[in-house]
Amino acid sequence: MNSIVPDSSFTARSIAENVQSGEWSAVEVLEGYLSQITQHESEINAFNTVLEEEARATARETDKDIAAGKTLGPLAGVPVALKDNLCTNGIRTTAGSRILENWKPPYDATVVQRLSAAGATVIGKTNMDEFAMGSSTENSAFGPTRNPHDLSCVPGGSSGGSAAAVAAGFAPISIGSDTGGSIRQPASLCGVVGVKPTYGSVSRFGLLAFASSLDQIGPFANTVRDAAIVHEVIGGHDPKDSTSISEPFPSFLDDLERGVEGLKVGIISELMGGIDGISPEVIQKTREAASVLSENGALIEEVSIPASLYCLSAYYLIAPAEASSNLSRYDGVRYGLRVSGETLAEMNINTRTEGFGDEVKRRIMLGTYALSAGYFDAYYGKALKVRRLLAENFDEVYSKYDVLLSPTSPCTAFKLGERTADPMTMYVNDVCTIPSNLVGHPAISVPFGSGNDGMPIGVQVLAPPMQEALMYRVASTLESAEK
Amino acid sequence: MTEPISEKEVSHVAHLARLRLSHEELQLFTKQLGAVLEHAKDVEALQLDGVEPMSHPLPMENVTRKDEVHKMLDRDEILDQAPVTEDGRFQVPQILGEQP
């Protein structure tokens, strides 16, 4: 097993504290990460673009501000890697696709603005499955990313580059997007913390849309606290996103170490053997996590979410349906690739045929089909009803339980090329993470030991909408036990 | 229950989505989409009469903003990212007289 995971790493919190106090310089901190990138990026391919010079300029500014006595934000001097579907002003933003290979957005995504305002240094744009469609980062037009724990394995996806960047010590924190598990599943496979916030908690302005009712931006980090810090920085109402929640969230940090005494935790039985294909060792680890919570004073019981049996099918109708509509904008007219043609329609067809990869084409066609006359009711309409049942299931369970527990990924990291032949075998990777997206609830993956192959296993904590503080608290207890 | 998706249907859907498929791609995609839709039969088979469809996780209300002038992106900066422009506009191939 060829691993390049560093033995120890700094937390974003310690970097920010030491940079703010003048103990460390932001430039020195950055150079440490850049040298790790220089050493190992050729093996990992976590980045589509490394922003060495831009990052150095930002870090020098940070040091100047500190020397001038300024108080910077909670991420002062902290390098951050951004998934390449987040718009960065004047910096190539590809979404892992040929169709946007040379596109430079004329504006920053809201999360990018907020990270910069908090003092962070953008270190690069990370590799991803094309338009976030995939669970292994093998669908990138720019080659796959490899798992830092074992270079012959995938990092998961679609935010595989962001997960690998944190695991490989290329950055202490990174940002991803999660439509069906695209933050939590790679976090699980790479042994880092990954969070999908409540839908509407983080602005999607400047995120290249995949499935708008499911997409949510969230953090990767080495610790639960760092993830919560980043979430607080990027979260909050944004008038530029009409689905942004306007009510303020309570602090995620105040009660982080309060423990789980007296909390009621449900284990989702459908994801603990009820649905086929979830590996026994992953189920075992989740049981161990439940025991840890129980030892710390939580009440643990098995609960049932019956509609979760149908989530995979519902998701693979709803997400492609929304994608087929969202991706119609790539027509060779306003931005990105154009492949010429005699007529407008011919130009559209040439551009899209050459610009999109196979998985994107499959999903666009699947979505177009699911929405077409004669099939709408049987597929898309039914899937939306399953979504309603699922929401009712969760409401009922949350009337009796505070949080829920389940595996994150049905298995540890698999080998490159092992699951690319049959799309359906790739899709089942999302079976434990999809339910939270369909209902818009928050969920976190926390590293919790490893499998027989020595690869990381993550455990998932699910919480009701806007109850992130509780979710982070439970995750923090699991993290303490794991260390 | 719906019939398995045919090559003819995939070909039609590809046209609607403005994609061109080679003969090999048409065969492969028909098989792969068929497998996904086969899996979706579990959802198709459910009796869900009377269940309200849920298209969005949040109860959505129309969001309006004040009708005020704000600074927007610069026109030239936007056009700068377009593949072909002409006189400050996006340029496209011929549209009029085209077969639908």
Coordinates of C-alpha atoms in Angstrom, one line a residue:
Chain A
M1 CA 0.0 0.0 0.0
N2 CA 1.6 3.2 -1.2
S3 CA 0.4 6.0 1.2
I4 CA 1.5 9.6 1.2
V5 CA -0.7 10.8 4.2
P6 CA 1.4 13.0 6.5
D7 CA 1.8 11.8 10.1
S8 CA 0.5 15.0 11.6
S9 CA -1.2 18.1 10.3
F10 CA -2.0 21.6 11.6
T11 CA -5.6 22.5 12.2
A12 CA -7.0 25.6 10.5
R13 CA -7.8 26.8 14.0
S14 CA -4.2 26.6 15.2
I15 CA -2.9 28.2 12.0
A16 CA -5.3 31.1 12.3
E17 CA -4.5 31.7 16.0
N18 CA -0.7 31.6 15.4
V19 CA -0.9 33.8 12.2
Q20 CA -3.1 36.3 14.0
S21 CA -0.8 36.5 17.1
G22 CA 2.2 37.0 14.8
E23 CA 3.8 33.7 16.0
W24 CA 3.7 32.3 12.4
S25 CA 3.8 34.0 9.1
A26 CA 1.1 33.2 6.5
V27 CA 3.8 33.0 3.8
E28 CA 5.7 30.3 5.8
V29 CA 2.5 28.4 6.5
L30 CA 1.6 28.5 2.8
E31 CA 5.1 27.4 1.7
G32 CA 4.8 24.3 3.8
Y33 CA 1.6 23.2 1.9
L34 CA 3.1 24.2 -1.4
S35 CA 6.1 22.1 -0.8
Q36 CA 3.9 19.1 0.0
I37 CA 2.0 19.8 -3.3
T38 CA 5.3 20.0 -5.2
Q39 CA 6.4 16.7 -3.7
H40 CA 3.2 14.6 -4.2
E41 CA 0.7 16.3 -6.6
S42 CA 2.0 14.3 -9.6
E43 CA 1.0 11.1 -7.8
I44 CA -2.4 12.4 -6.5
N45 CA -3.7 14.8 -9.2
A46 CA -5.9 16.5 -6.6
F47 CA -5.8 19.9 -8.4
N48 CA -6.9 21.1 -11.8
T49 CA -5.1 24.4 -11.0
V50 CA -2.6 25.2 -8.3
L51 CA -2.5 29.0 -7.6
E52 CA 1.0 29.3 -6.4
E53 CA 1.7 32.9 -7.2
E54 CA -1.8 34.2 -6.4
A55 CA -1.7 32.4 -3.0
R56 CA 1.8 33.8 -2.3
A57 CA 0.5 37.3 -3.0
T58 CA -2.5 36.8 -0.7
A59 CA -0.3 35.4 2.1
R60 CA 2.0 38.4 1.8
E61 CA -1.0 40.7 2.2
T62 CA -2.1 38.8 5.2
D63 CA 1.3 39.1 6.9
K64 CA 1.3 42.9 6.0
D65 CA -2.2 43.3 7.6
I66 CA -1.1 41.5 10.8
A67 CA 2.1 43.6 11.0
A68 CA -0.1 46.7 10.7
G69 CA -2.1 45.5 13.7
K70 CA -5.2 44.4 11.9
T71 CA -7.5 41.7 13.3
L72 CA -8.3 39.3 10.5
G73 CA -11.1 36.7 10.4
P74 CA -11.2 33.1 11.8
L75 CA -9.3 31.8 8.9
A76 CA -6.3 34.2 8.9
G77 CA -3.6 32.8 6.8
V78 CA -5.3 29.4 6.3
P79 CA -4.8 27.9 2.9
V80 CA -8.1 26.5 1.4
A81 CA -8.6 24.4 -1.7
L82 CA -11.8 25.0 -3.7
K83 CA -13.7 22.4 -5.8
D84 CA -13.5 23.4 -9.4
N85 CA -17.2 24.1 -9.8
L86 CA -17.0 27.2 -7.6
C87 CA -16.6 30.4 -9.5
T88 CA -13.3 32.3 -8.9
N89 CA -13.0 35.7 -10.5
G90 CA -10.5 35.6 -13.4
I91 CA -9.4 32.1 -12.5
R92 CA -10.1 29.0 -14.7
T93 CA -13.2 27.1 -13.4
T94 CA -13.8 23.9 -15.3
A95 CA -16.2 21.7 -13.4
G96 CA -14.0 18.9 -14.6
S97 CA -15.3 19.3 -18.1
R98 CA -13.8 20.0 -21.5
I99 CA -16.8 22.3 -22.2
L100 CA -15.4 24.7 -19.6
E101 CA -11.7 23.9 -20.0
N102 CA -10.7 27.5 -20.5
W103 CA -13.6 29.4 -18.9
K104 CA -12.7 32.2 -16.5
P105 CA -15.7 33.5 -14.5
P106 CA -16.1 37.2 -14.2
Y107 CA -17.1 36.9 -10.5
D108 CA -16.4 35.0 -7.2
A109 CA -18.9 32.6 -5.7
T110 CA -20.4 33.9 -2.4
V111 CA -18.5 31.2 -0.5
V112 CA -15.2 32.3 -2.1
Q113 CA -15.9 35.9 -1.1
R114 CA -16.6 34.9 2.5
L115 CA -13.5 32.7 2.8
S116 CA -11.3 35.5 1.5
A117 CA -13.0 38.0 3.9
A118 CA -12.3 35.6 6.8
G119 CA -8.6 35.7 5.9
A120 CA -8.2 32.5 4.0
T121 CA -5.7 31.9 1.2
V122 CA -7.1 30.2 -1.9
I123 CA -4.4 27.6 -2.8
G124 CA -6.0 25.9 -5.8
K125 CA -9.0 24.5 -7.7
T126 CA -9.6 20.8 -7.1
N127 CA -10.3 18.0 -9.4
M128 CA -13.9 16.5 -9.6
D129 CA -16.2 14.2 -11.5
E130 CA -17.4 16.2 -14.5
F131 CA -20.2 18.5 -13.3
A132 CA -20.1 16.6 -10.0
M133 CA -21.6 13.5 -11.6
G134 CA -19.8 10.5 -10.1
S135 CA -18.6 8.8 -7.0
S136 CA -14.9 8.2 -7.8
T137 CA -13.5 11.4 -9.5
E138 CA -12.8 9.1 -12.5
N139 CA -15.3 11.1 -14.6
S140 CA -13.0 14.1 -14.7
A141 CA -11.9 15.3 -18.2
F142 CA -8.5 15.9 -16.6
G143 CA -7.7 12.4 -15.4
P144 CA -8.6 10.7 -12.1
T145 CA -7.5 11.7 -8.6
R146 CA -5.9 9.0 -6.5
N147 CA -6.5 8.2 -2.8
P148 CA -3.6 9.5 -0.6
H149 CA -4.0 6.4 1.6
D150 CA -3.4 4.0 -1.3
L151 CA -2.5 5.4 -4.8
S152 CA -4.2 2.4 -6.5
C153 CA -7.6 3.4 -5.0
V154 CA -10.1 6.1 -5.9
P155 CA -10.7 9.0 -3.4
G156 CA -14.4 8.8 -3.9
G157 CA -16.4 11.6 -5.5
S158 CA -17.5 13.8 -6.9
S159 CA -15.4 16.1 -4.6
G160 CA -12.5 13.7 -4.7
G161 CA -9.9 16.3 -5.3
S162 CA -11.0 18.4 -2.3
A163 CA -11.0 15.3 0.0
A164 CA -7.6 14.1 -1.3
A165 CA -6.1 17.6 -0.9
V166 CA -6.9 17.6 2.8
A167 CA -5.9 13.9 3.3
A168 CA -2.6 14.5 1.5
G169 CA -1.7 17.6 3.5
F170 CA -2.0 19.9 0.5
A171 CA -4.4 22.1 2.4
P172 CA -5.8 22.1 6.0
I173 CA -9.3 22.7 4.7
S174 CA -11.2 22.5 1.4
I175 CA -14.6 23.1 0.0
G176 CA -16.8 20.7 -2.0
S177 CA -20.4 20.4 -3.1
D178 CA -22.8 17.5 -2.2
T179 CA -25.7 16.6 -4.4
G180 CA -26.1 12.9 -3.4
G181 CA -23.1 12.4 -1.1
S182 CA -20.3 14.1 -3.1
I183 CA -18.7 15.6 0.1
R184 CA -19.4 12.8 2.6
Q185 CA -18.5 9.8 0.6
P186 CA -15.1 11.0 -0.5
A187 CA -14.5 12.3 3.1
S188 CA -15.2 8.7 4.3
L189 CA -12.9 7.1 1.7
C190 CA -10.1 9.6 2.4
G191 CA -10.3 9.6 6.2
V192 CA -11.3 13.2 6.7
V193 CA -14.3 15.1 8.0
G194 CA -16.9 16.2 5.4
V195 CA -20.2 18.1 5.9
K196 CA -23.3 18.5 3.9
P197 CA -25.1 21.5 5.5
T198 CA -28.9 22.1 5.7
Y199 CA -30.2 23.0 2.2
G200 CA -30.2 26.8 2.1
S201 CA -27.7 27.2 4.8
V202 CA -24.8 28.0 2.5
S203 CA -25.3 30.2 -0.6
R204 CA -25.1 28.4 -3.9
F205 CA -24.4 31.7 -5.8
G206 CA -21.5 31.0 -8.0
L207 CA -21.7 27.2 -7.7
L208 CA -22.1 25.6 -11.2
A209 CA -25.5 24.0 -10.9
F210 CA -26.0 20.2 -11.2
A211 CA -29.4 19.5 -9.5
S212 CA -30.5 22.7 -7.9
S213 CA -32.9 21.3 -5.3
L214 CA -30.2 18.9 -4.0
D215 CA -26.9 20.8 -4.4
Q216 CA -25.3 22.2 -1.2
I217 CA -21.8 23.5 -0.6
G218 CA -19.8 22.3 2.5
P219 CA -16.4 21.9 4.1
F220 CA -13.7 19.2 4.4
A221 CA -11.3 19.3 7.3
N222 CA -9.1 17.2 9.5
T223 CA -11.2 17.9 12.6
V224 CA -14.9 18.4 13.4
R225 CA -14.1 21.8 14.9
D226 CA -12.3 23.0 11.8
A227 CA -15.3 21.9 9.7
A228 CA -17.7 23.8 12.0
I229 CA -15.5 26.9 11.8
V230 CA -15.5 26.9 8.0
H231 CA -19.2 26.2 7.9
E232 CA -19.8 29.3 10.1
V233 CA -17.6 31.4 7.7
I234 CA -19.3 30.3 4.5
G235 CA -22.9 30.0 5.8
G236 CA -25.6 32.6 6.4
H237 CA -28.1 34.4 4.3
D238 CA -27.2 35.6 0.9
P239 CA -29.7 37.7 -1.1
K240 CA -28.1 36.4 -4.3
D241 CA -29.5 32.9 -3.7
S242 CA -33.3 32.8 -3.5
T243 CA -33.2 29.5 -1.6
S244 CA -30.9 30.9 1.1
I245 CA -32.4 30.6 4.6
S246 CA -32.8 34.0 6.2
E247 CA -33.1 32.9 9.9
P248 CA -29.8 33.0 11.7
F249 CA -28.3 29.6 12.8
P250 CA -27.1 29.2 16.4
S251 CA -23.3 28.9 16.9
F252 CA -21.9 25.6 15.9
L253 CA -18.9 26.0 18.2
D254 CA -20.3 27.0 21.6
D255 CA -21.6 23.5 22.6
L256 CA -19.2 21.5 20.5
E257 CA -17.6 19.7 23.5
R258 CA -20.8 19.4 25.6
G259 CA -21.0 15.7 24.9
V260 CA -24.0 13.5 24.2
E261 CA -25.4 12.8 27.7
G262 CA -29.2 12.3 27.4
L263 CA -29.4 12.6 23.7
K264 CA -31.6 10.1 21.8
V265 CA -29.8 8.6 18.8
G266 CA -31.5 6.4 16.2
I267 CA -29.6 3.9 14.0
I268 CA -31.2 3.6 10.6
S269 CA -31.9 -0.1 10.3
E270 CA -32.4 0.0 6.5
L271 CA -28.7 1.2 6.2
M272 CA -27.4 -1.4 8.7
G273 CA -28.2 -4.5 6.6
G274 CA -31.7 -3.8 5.5
I275 CA -30.5 -2.8 2.1
D276 CA -28.1 -5.2 0.3
G277 CA -24.6 -4.2 -0.6
I278 CA -23.4 -2.4 2.6
S279 CA -20.3 -4.2 3.8
P280 CA -20.4 -6.0 7.2
E281 CA -17.2 -4.2 8.4
V282 CA -18.8 -0.8 7.7
I283 CA -21.9 -1.9 9.6
Q284 CA -19.7 -3.2 12.4
K285 CA -17.8 0.2 12.7
T286 CA -21.2 2.0 12.8
R287 CA -22.3 -0.2 15.7
E288 CA -19.0 0.6 17.5
A289 CA -19.7 4.3 17.0
A290 CA -23.2 3.8 18.5
S291 CA -21.5 2.0 21.5
V292 CA -19.3 5.0 22.0
L293 CA -22.3 7.3 22.1
S294 CA -24.0 5.0 24.5
E295 CA -21.0 4.9 26.8
N296 CA -21.1 8.7 26.8
G297 CA -24.7 8.7 28.0
A298 CA -26.8 8.7 24.8
L299 CA -29.8 6.5 24.4
I300 CA -29.4 4.3 21.3
E301 CA -32.2 2.6 19.4
E302 CA -32.8 1.2 16.0
V303 CA -35.2 3.2 13.9
S304 CA -36.8 2.6 10.5
I305 CA -37.0 5.0 7.5
P306 CA -39.0 2.8 5.2
A307 CA -38.8 5.2 2.2
S308 CA -35.0 4.9 2.2
L309 CA -35.4 1.6 0.3
Y310 CA -36.5 3.7 -2.7
C311 CA -34.1 6.6 -2.4
L312 CA -31.5 5.4 -4.9
S313 CA -34.1 5.0 -7.7
A314 CA -35.8 8.3 -6.8
Y315 CA -32.5 10.2 -6.7
Y316 CA -31.3 8.8 -10.1
L317 CA -34.5 10.1 -11.6
I318 CA -34.7 13.5 -9.9
A319 CA -31.0 14.5 -10.1
P320 CA -30.7 13.7 -13.8
A321 CA -34.0 15.5 -14.5
E322 CA -32.8 18.7 -12.9
A323 CA -29.3 18.2 -14.5
S324 CA -30.8 17.9 -18.0
S325 CA -32.4 21.3 -17.5
N326 CA -29.5 23.0 -15.8
L327 CA -26.9 21.8 -18.4
S328 CA -28.9 23.0 -21.4
R329 CA -27.1 26.3 -20.8
Y330 CA -23.9 24.8 -22.3
D331 CA -24.8 25.6 -25.9
G332 CA -21.6 27.2 -27.2
V333 CA -23.1 30.7 -27.3
R334 CA -22.3 32.7 -24.1
Y335 CA -19.3 30.9 -22.6
G336 CA -17.1 27.8 -22.8
L337 CA -16.4 25.6 -25.8
R338 CA -17.9 26.2 -29.2
V339 CA -17.5 23.6 -32.0
S340 CA -18.7 25.3 -35.2
G341 CA -21.5 24.1 -37.3
E342 CA -23.5 25.3 -40.3
T343 CA -26.6 26.1 -38.3
L344 CA -27.3 27.0 -34.7
A345 CA -28.7 23.5 -33.9
E346 CA -25.7 21.9 -35.6
M347 CA -23.3 24.1 -33.6
N348 CA -25.2 23.2 -30.4
I349 CA -24.9 19.5 -31.1
N350 CA -21.3 19.6 -32.1
T351 CA -20.3 21.6 -29.0
R352 CA -22.2 19.4 -26.6
T353 CA -21.2 16.1 -28.2
E354 CA -17.5 17.0 -28.1
G355 CA -17.6 19.0 -24.8
F356 CA -19.4 16.5 -22.5
G357 CA -18.1 13.2 -21.2
D358 CA -20.0 9.9 -21.2
E359 CA -21.5 10.1 -17.7
V360 CA -22.8 13.6 -18.2
K361 CA -24.4 12.5 -21.5
R362 CA -26.0 9.5 -19.8
R363 CA -27.5 11.7 -17.1
I364 CA -28.7 14.4 -19.5
M365 CA -30.4 11.7 -21.6
L366 CA -31.8 9.9 -18.5
G367 CA -33.2 13.2 -17.2
T368 CA -34.6 14.2 -20.6
Y369 CA -36.3 10.8 -20.8
A370 CA -37.7 10.9 -17.2
L371 CA -39.2 14.3 -18.0
S372 CA -40.6 13.5 -21.4
A373 CA -44.3 13.2 -22.3
G374 CA -45.6 9.7 -21.4
Y375 CA -42.9 9.0 -18.8
F376 CA -43.2 12.0 -16.6
D377 CA -45.8 10.5 -14.2
A378 CA -44.2 7.1 -14.1
Y379 CA -40.7 8.3 -13.3
Y380 CA -40.2 11.9 -12.2
G381 CA -43.6 12.3 -10.7
K382 CA -43.4 9.1 -8.7
A383 CA -39.9 10.0 -7.6
L384 CA -41.1 13.3 -6.2
K385 CA -43.8 11.4 -4.2
V386 CA -41.1 9.1 -2.7
R387 CA -39.3 12.3 -1.7
R388 CA -42.5 13.3 0.2
L389 CA -42.8 9.9 2.0
L390 CA -39.1 10.2 2.9
A391 CA -39.6 13.6 4.4
E392 CA -42.6 12.3 6.4
N393 CA -40.5 9.3 7.6
F394 CA -37.8 11.6 8.9
D395 CA -40.3 14.0 10.6
E396 CA -41.8 11.1 12.5
V397 CA -38.4 9.7 13.6
Y398 CA -37.2 13.2 14.6
S399 CA -40.2 13.7 16.8
K400 CA -38.7 11.0 19.0
Y401 CA -34.9 11.2 18.3
D402 CA -32.4 14.0 18.3
V403 CA -30.0 12.7 15.6
L404 CA -29.5 9.6 13.5
L405 CA -26.5 7.4 12.8
S406 CA -25.6 5.3 9.7
P407 CA -22.6 4.4 7.6
T408 CA -21.5 7.0 5.1
S409 CA -20.2 4.8 2.3
P410 CA -21.2 1.2 1.8
C411 CA -17.5 0.2 1.4
T412 CA -14.0 1.5 1.8
A413 CA -12.1 3.0 -1.2
F414 CA -12.2 0.7 -4.2
K415 CA -9.5 0.3 -7.0
L416 CA -9.3 2.7 -9.9
G417 CA -11.2 1.3 -12.9
E418 CA -13.0 -1.3 -10.8
R419 CA -16.5 0.2 -11.2
T420 CA -16.4 2.3 -14.3
A421 CA -17.9 -0.3 -16.7
D422 CA -21.4 -0.4 -15.2
P423 CA -23.0 2.9 -14.1
M424 CA -25.4 1.2 -11.7
T425 CA -22.5 -0.3 -9.6
M426 CA -21.1 3.2 -9.2
Y427 CA -24.5 4.7 -8.3
V428 CA -25.0 2.4 -5.3
N429 CA -22.1 4.1 -3.6
D430 CA -24.5 6.9 -2.7
V431 CA -27.2 4.8 -1.0
C432 CA -26.5 6.0 2.5
T433 CA -25.9 9.7 1.7
I434 CA -28.8 10.3 -0.8
P435 CA -31.6 10.5 1.8
S436 CA -30.2 13.7 3.4
N437 CA -30.1 15.5 0.0
L438 CA -33.6 14.5 -1.0
V439 CA -35.0 16.1 2.2
G440 CA -32.4 18.9 2.6
H441 CA -31.2 17.8 6.0
P442 CA -27.6 18.2 7.3
A443 CA -25.2 15.3 7.7
I444 CA -21.6 14.8 8.5
S445 CA -19.1 12.0 7.9
V446 CA -16.5 11.5 10.6
P447 CA -13.5 9.2 10.3
F448 CA -14.0 6.1 12.5
G449 CA -11.2 3.6 12.2
S450 CA -10.4 1.5 9.1
G451 CA -11.3 -1.7 7.3
N452 CA -9.5 -5.0 6.9
D453 CA -7.7 -3.4 3.9
G454 CA -6.4 -0.6 6.1
M455 CA -8.5 2.0 4.3
P456 CA -10.5 4.6 6.3
I457 CA -14.1 4.1 7.2
G458 CA -16.5 7.0 8.0
V459 CA -19.6 7.1 10.1
Q460 CA -22.5 9.5 9.3
V461 CA -24.4 11.6 11.7
L462 CA -27.7 13.0 10.4
A463 CA -29.7 15.8 12.0
P464 CA -32.9 17.7 11.5
P465 CA -32.8 20.8 9.4
M466 CA -30.9 23.7 11.0
Q467 CA -29.7 21.4 13.8
E468 CA -26.1 21.5 12.8
A469 CA -24.9 22.4 16.3
L470 CA -26.3 19.1 17.6
M471 CA -24.8 17.3 14.6
Y472 CA -21.3 18.7 15.3
R473 CA -21.6 17.9 19.0
V474 CA -22.3 14.2 18.3
A475 CA -19.6 14.1 15.6
S476 CA -17.1 15.7 18.1
T477 CA -17.8 12.9 20.6
L478 CA -17.1 10.2 18.0
E479 CA -14.0 12.0 16.9
S480 CA -12.6 12.1 20.5
A481 CA -13.2 8.4 20.9
E482 CA -11.5 7.6 17.6
K483 CA -8.3 9.4 18.6
Chain B
M1 CA -45.1 -0.9 -16.2
T2 CA -43.2 0.8 -18.9
E3 CA -41.4 -1.1 -21.7
P4 CA -37.6 -1.3 -21.6
I5 CA -36.1 1.8 -23.4
S6 CA -35.3 1.2 -27.0
E7 CA -32.5 2.4 -29.3
K8 CA -35.1 4.5 -31.1
E9 CA -36.1 6.2 -27.9
V10 CA -32.5 6.9 -26.8
S11 CA -31.8 8.3 -30.3
H12 CA -34.8 10.6 -29.9
V13 CA -33.8 11.7 -26.4
A14 CA -30.3 12.4 -27.6
H15 CA -31.7 14.6 -30.3
L16 CA -33.9 16.5 -27.8
A17 CA -30.8 17.0 -25.6
R18 CA -28.7 18.1 -28.6
L19 CA -26.3 15.2 -28.5
R20 CA -25.0 13.1 -31.3
L21 CA -24.4 9.4 -30.7
S22 CA -22.3 7.0 -32.8
H23 CA -23.8 3.6 -33.5
E24 CA -21.6 2.0 -30.8
E25 CA -22.6 4.7 -28.2
L26 CA -26.3 4.2 -29.0
Q27 CA -26.1 0.5 -28.3
L28 CA -24.0 1.0 -25.1
F29 CA -26.2 3.9 -23.7
T30 CA -29.4 2.0 -24.5
K31 CA -28.1 -0.9 -22.4
Q32 CA -26.8 1.3 -19.6
L33 CA -29.9 3.6 -19.4
G34 CA -32.0 0.4 -19.5
A35 CA -30.2 -0.9 -16.4
V36 CA -30.9 2.3 -14.5
L37 CA -34.6 2.4 -15.5
E38 CA -34.8 -1.3 -14.6
H39 CA -33.6 -0.4 -11.1
A40 CA -36.2 2.4 -11.0
K41 CA -39.0 -0.2 -11.5
D42 CA -39.2 -0.4 -7.7
V43 CA -40.3 3.3 -7.6
E44 CA -42.5 2.8 -10.6
A45 CA -44.3 -0.1 -8.9
L46 CA -45.3 1.9 -5.8
Q47 CA -48.9 2.9 -5.3
L48 CA -48.6 6.5 -4.4
D49 CA -52.1 8.0 -5.2
G50 CA -52.9 10.9 -3.0
V51 CA -49.2 11.6 -2.0
E52 CA -48.3 15.2 -2.7
P53 CA -45.2 15.4 -4.9
M54 CA -42.2 17.2 -3.3
S55 CA -40.1 19.1 -5.8
H56 CA -38.0 21.0 -3.3
P57 CA -36.8 20.5 0.3
L58 CA -37.8 24.0 1.5
P59 CA -41.4 25.3 1.5
M60 CA -40.7 27.7 -1.4
E61 CA -42.2 31.2 -1.6
N62 CA -41.4 33.7 -4.3
V63 CA -38.5 35.8 -3.3
T64 CA -38.6 39.4 -4.5
R65 CA -36.1 42.2 -4.1
K66 CA -36.5 45.9 -4.0
D67 CA -36.5 47.5 -7.5
E68 CA -33.2 49.4 -7.0
V69 CA -30.3 50.0 -9.3
H70 CA -27.2 47.9 -8.4
K71 CA -23.8 47.6 -10.1
M72 CA -23.8 44.5 -12.2
L73 CA -21.1 42.8 -14.1
D74 CA -19.3 44.7 -16.9
R75 CA -20.7 43.9 -20.4
D76 CA -17.2 43.6 -22.0
E77 CA -16.0 41.3 -19.2
I78 CA -18.9 38.9 -19.9
L79 CA -18.5 39.1 -23.6
D80 CA -14.8 38.4 -23.2
Q81 CA -15.7 34.8 -22.1
A82 CA -18.0 34.2 -25.2
P83 CA -16.6 32.0 -28.0
V84 CA -17.5 34.5 -30.7
T85 CA -18.8 38.1 -30.4
E86 CA -19.7 40.8 -32.9
D87 CA -20.3 44.5 -32.2
G88 CA -20.8 43.9 -28.4
R89 CA -23.2 40.9 -28.9
F90 CA -23.0 37.1 -28.9
Q91 CA -22.6 35.8 -32.4
V92 CA -24.4 32.6 -33.5
P93 CA -24.8 30.8 -36.8
Q94 CA -27.8 31.3 -39.0
I95 CA -31.2 30.8 -37.3
L96 CA -33.8 31.9 -39.8
G97 CA -34.7 29.5 -42.5
E98 CA -33.3 26.6 -40.4
Q99 CA -35.1 23.3 -40.3
P100 CA -36.6 22.7 -36.8

